[in-house]
Amino acid sequence: MKRRAFLTTATVGAAAATLATPALSQNTRQWRLVSAWPRNLPGPGVAAQMLADRITTLSGGRIEVELFAAGEIVPGPGVFDAVGEGTADIYHAVPAYWGSKSKGILLFGSQPLGLTANEQHGWMLHGGGQELYDEMYGRFNLKPFLCGNSGPQWAGWFRNEITSLDDIRGMKYRTTGLNSEVMSKLGVAVEAMSGPAMFQALQSGALDAGEFIGPWSDSALGLQQVAPYYYDNGVGEPSSAEECAINLDTWNALEDDLKGAVQMAAESLYNVVHTEYNTKHAMALRELIAGGTQVRQWPEEIIIAQGNAMGEVLEEMRNDSDELVARITESFIAYRDLMAGYQPHAEAAQLASRSLDFTYAR
C-alpha cells in the first residue's frame, strides 16, 4: 500500500450533516461506525472494517454497519464523544486515547511492563476486567468490548542512536496512554499525535523519535523513510488492545440475540486481529531489514527506569480520589501478579527454549 493512501483523509465530512439519524426499517438497523484511523490503514484501519463486516454478518443483516474513517464524520480523537452523544452508533479505537476522560480507562488498553495480549484478554474475561470496563464506560453512555490487540509494540523510530537513559532526556517523543506518564517521569518531552502526523513531525525535525505500533503498520506509514533506527522491546506497551464501544441507549434497545451477535463479533475478532498483527509484523520486519532499517534493542537501563516510573504511576492510581480508578488498578495489579507467577513456567519458558543451540528445520 502507498503511504499517501492513508495520510490524506477522505473529503466527505461535509456530507455528514445530511446523514439521517439511525434508522429502523423493516427490522433492519443502520449503524454508523466511526473509526479513529485512516481508511484501510494496515492494522487498526483494516480491523475496523472487519468489525463492521462481522457485526453485519453475525446479526444476519439485521444490523447493517457502515464504516466512516477518521475525519469523514468526526476526527479520530472525537469518536468517543460522538458515540456517547449519539452522533454515531459505534466506534473503533484504542483505550489509550481516552486518558483525559479518566486515567482508569488507560489500564484497559496497555500498561507499561504490564499484560501481554493473551493476559489482557484473560483479565477481561476471567479476572473481573469486563465488569469494571462496563462500569467505567457506562459513565460516558457507552458499552465497550475489546476487539483486537497489536501484541508487543516497538519502542519506535529514532533519528539518533540510543544507548543510555541520558540519551532520551529532553527528547521530543510521540507516544500514548500510560507510557506518556512514564516517559515524562524520565524527562522525555512527550507529544501526542496521530501516526500520519508523526511521519511529518519526524521528517521536519519537530520530533526526535516516536512509536506508533509495529513493523506492519509503521512501514505502511513510511516511518522508515524519516528515521534510521528502529528499537524493539517497547515495554511501554507490551500489548495494546483495540476496542469498540456502542452508544448505551442503542445497545439497551437491542434484542438479546442481537446483543449476543454484537458481543460475539467483537470478542471473536480479538484473536483474529492479534494473530494477523503478529504474522504481518514478522513479514514486514524482514522487508524493513532487507531495506536497510537498523534494528536495535531498547537499553536495559531505560527498561528498569520505566518499570520504576510505572510503579509510581500505579501507586498514584491506587490512591486516586475516584474509587473506581482505585478498584480498576487493584484488579489489574492482582491479575498481573497472578500471571507473573505462572508465565515463567509457560510461554516465557517456551520462548527461552528457542534460543538454545540446537538443530531445527529451516
CSV table of N, CA, C and O in Angstrom, one decimal, residues 4-16 35 37-40 67-75:
chain,number,residue,atom,x,y,z
A,4,ARG,N,0.6,7.5,0.8
A,4,ARG,CA,-0.3,8.6,0.6
A,4,ARG,C,-1.8,8.1,0.7
A,4,ARG,O,-2.6,8.9,1.0
A,5,ALA,N,-2.0,6.8,0.6
A,5,ALA,CA,-3.4,6.3,0.6
A,5,ALA,C,-4.1,6.6,2.0
A,5,ALA,O,-5.3,6.7,2.1
A,6,PHE,N,-3.3,6.7,3.0
A,6,PHE,CA,-3.9,6.9,4.3
A,6,PHE,C,-3.3,8.1,5.1
A,6,PHE,O,-3.6,8.3,6.2
A,7,LEU,N,-2.5,8.9,4.4
A,7,LEU,CA,-2.0,10.1,5.0
A,7,LEU,C,-3.0,11.2,4.7
A,7,LEU,O,-3.0,12.3,5.4
A,8,THR,N,-3.9,11.0,3.7
A,8,THR,CA,-4.9,12.0,3.4
A,8,THR,C,-6.3,11.4,3.7
A,8,THR,O,-6.5,10.3,3.4
A,9,THR,N,-7.1,12.1,4.5
A,9,THR,CA,-8.4,11.6,4.8
A,9,THR,C,-9.4,12.0,3.8
A,9,THR,O,-9.3,13.0,3.1
A,10,ALA,N,-10.4,11.2,3.6
A,10,ALA,CA,-11.5,11.4,2.6
A,10,ALA,C,-12.2,12.7,2.9
A,10,ALA,O,-12.4,13.1,4.0
A,11,THR,N,-12.5,13.4,1.8
A,11,THR,CA,-13.2,14.7,2.0
A,11,THR,C,-14.7,14.6,1.9
A,11,THR,O,-15.3,15.1,1.0
A,12,VAL,N,-15.2,13.8,2.8
A,12,VAL,CA,-16.7,13.6,2.8
A,12,VAL,C,-17.3,14.2,4.0
A,12,VAL,O,-18.5,13.9,4.3
A,13,GLY,N,-16.6,14.9,4.8
A,13,GLY,CA,-17.1,15.4,6.1
A,13,GLY,C,-18.3,16.3,5.9
A,13,GLY,O,-19.3,16.3,6.7
A,14,ALA,N,-18.4,17.0,4.7
A,14,ALA,CA,-19.5,17.9,4.5
A,14,ALA,C,-20.8,17.1,4.3
A,14,ALA,O,-21.9,17.6,4.6
A,15,ALA,N,-20.7,15.9,3.9
A,15,ALA,CA,-21.9,15.1,3.7
A,15,ALA,C,-22.4,14.6,5.0
A,15,ALA,O,-23.6,14.1,5.1
A,16,ALA,N,-21.6,14.7,6.1
A,16,ALA,CA,-22.1,14.1,7.4
A,16,ALA,C,-23.4,14.8,7.9
A,16,ALA,O,-24.2,14.2,8.5
A,35,SER,N,-14.4,5.5,13.1
A,35,SER,CA,-13.1,5.0,13.4
A,35,SER,C,-12.1,6.1,13.7
A,35,SER,O,-12.1,7.2,13.2
A,37,TRP,N,-9.1,5.8,12.8
A,37,TRP,CA,-8.0,5.5,11.9
A,37,TRP,C,-8.3,6.0,10.4
A,37,TRP,O,-9.4,6.0,10.0
A,38,PRO,N,-7.2,6.2,9.7
A,38,PRO,CA,-7.4,6.4,8.2
A,38,PRO,C,-8.0,5.1,7.6
A,38,PRO,O,-7.7,4.0,8.1
A,39,ARG,N,-8.8,5.2,6.6
A,39,ARG,CA,-9.4,4.0,6.0
A,39,ARG,C,-8.3,3.0,5.5
A,39,ARG,O,-7.4,3.4,4.8
A,40,ASN,N,-8.5,1.8,5.8
A,40,ASN,CA,-7.6,0.7,5.4
A,40,ASN,C,-6.2,0.8,5.9
A,40,ASN,O,-5.3,0.1,5.3
A,67,LEU,N,-18.9,1.8,7.8
A,67,LEU,CA,-17.7,2.4,8.4
A,67,LEU,C,-17.4,3.8,7.8
A,67,LEU,O,-17.4,4.0,6.6
A,68,PHE,N,-17.1,4.7,8.8
A,68,PHE,CA,-16.6,6.0,8.4
A,68,PHE,C,-15.2,6.2,9.1
A,68,PHE,O,-15.1,6.1,10.3
A,69,ALA,N,-14.2,6.5,8.3
A,69,ALA,CA,-12.9,6.6,8.8
A,69,ALA,C,-12.7,7.9,9.5
A,69,ALA,O,-13.6,8.8,9.4
A,70,ALA,N,-11.5,8.1,10.1
A,70,ALA,CA,-11.2,9.4,10.8
A,70,ALA,C,-11.4,10.5,9.9
A,70,ALA,O,-10.9,10.6,8.8
A,71,GLY,N,-12.2,11.5,10.3
A,71,GLY,CA,-12.4,12.8,9.5
A,71,GLY,C,-13.6,12.7,8.6
A,71,GLY,O,-13.9,13.8,8.1
A,72,GLU,N,-14.2,11.6,8.4
A,72,GLU,CA,-15.3,11.5,7.5
A,72,GLU,C,-16.6,12.0,8.1
A,72,GLU,O,-17.5,12.5,7.4
A,73,ILE,N,-16.8,11.7,9.4
A,73,ILE,CA,-17.9,12.3,10.2
A,73,ILE,C,-17.3,13.2,11.3
A,73,ILE,O,-17.7,14.3,11.5
A,74,VAL,N,-16.4,12.6,12.1
A,74,VAL,CA,-15.7,13.3,13.2
A,74,VAL,C,-14.2,13.0,13.1
A,74,VAL,O,-13.8,11.9,12.6
A,75,PRO,N,-13.4,13.8,13.6
A,75,PRO,CA,-11.9,13.5,13.7
A,75,PRO,C,-11.7,12.3,14.5
A,75,PRO,O,-12.5,12.0,15.4
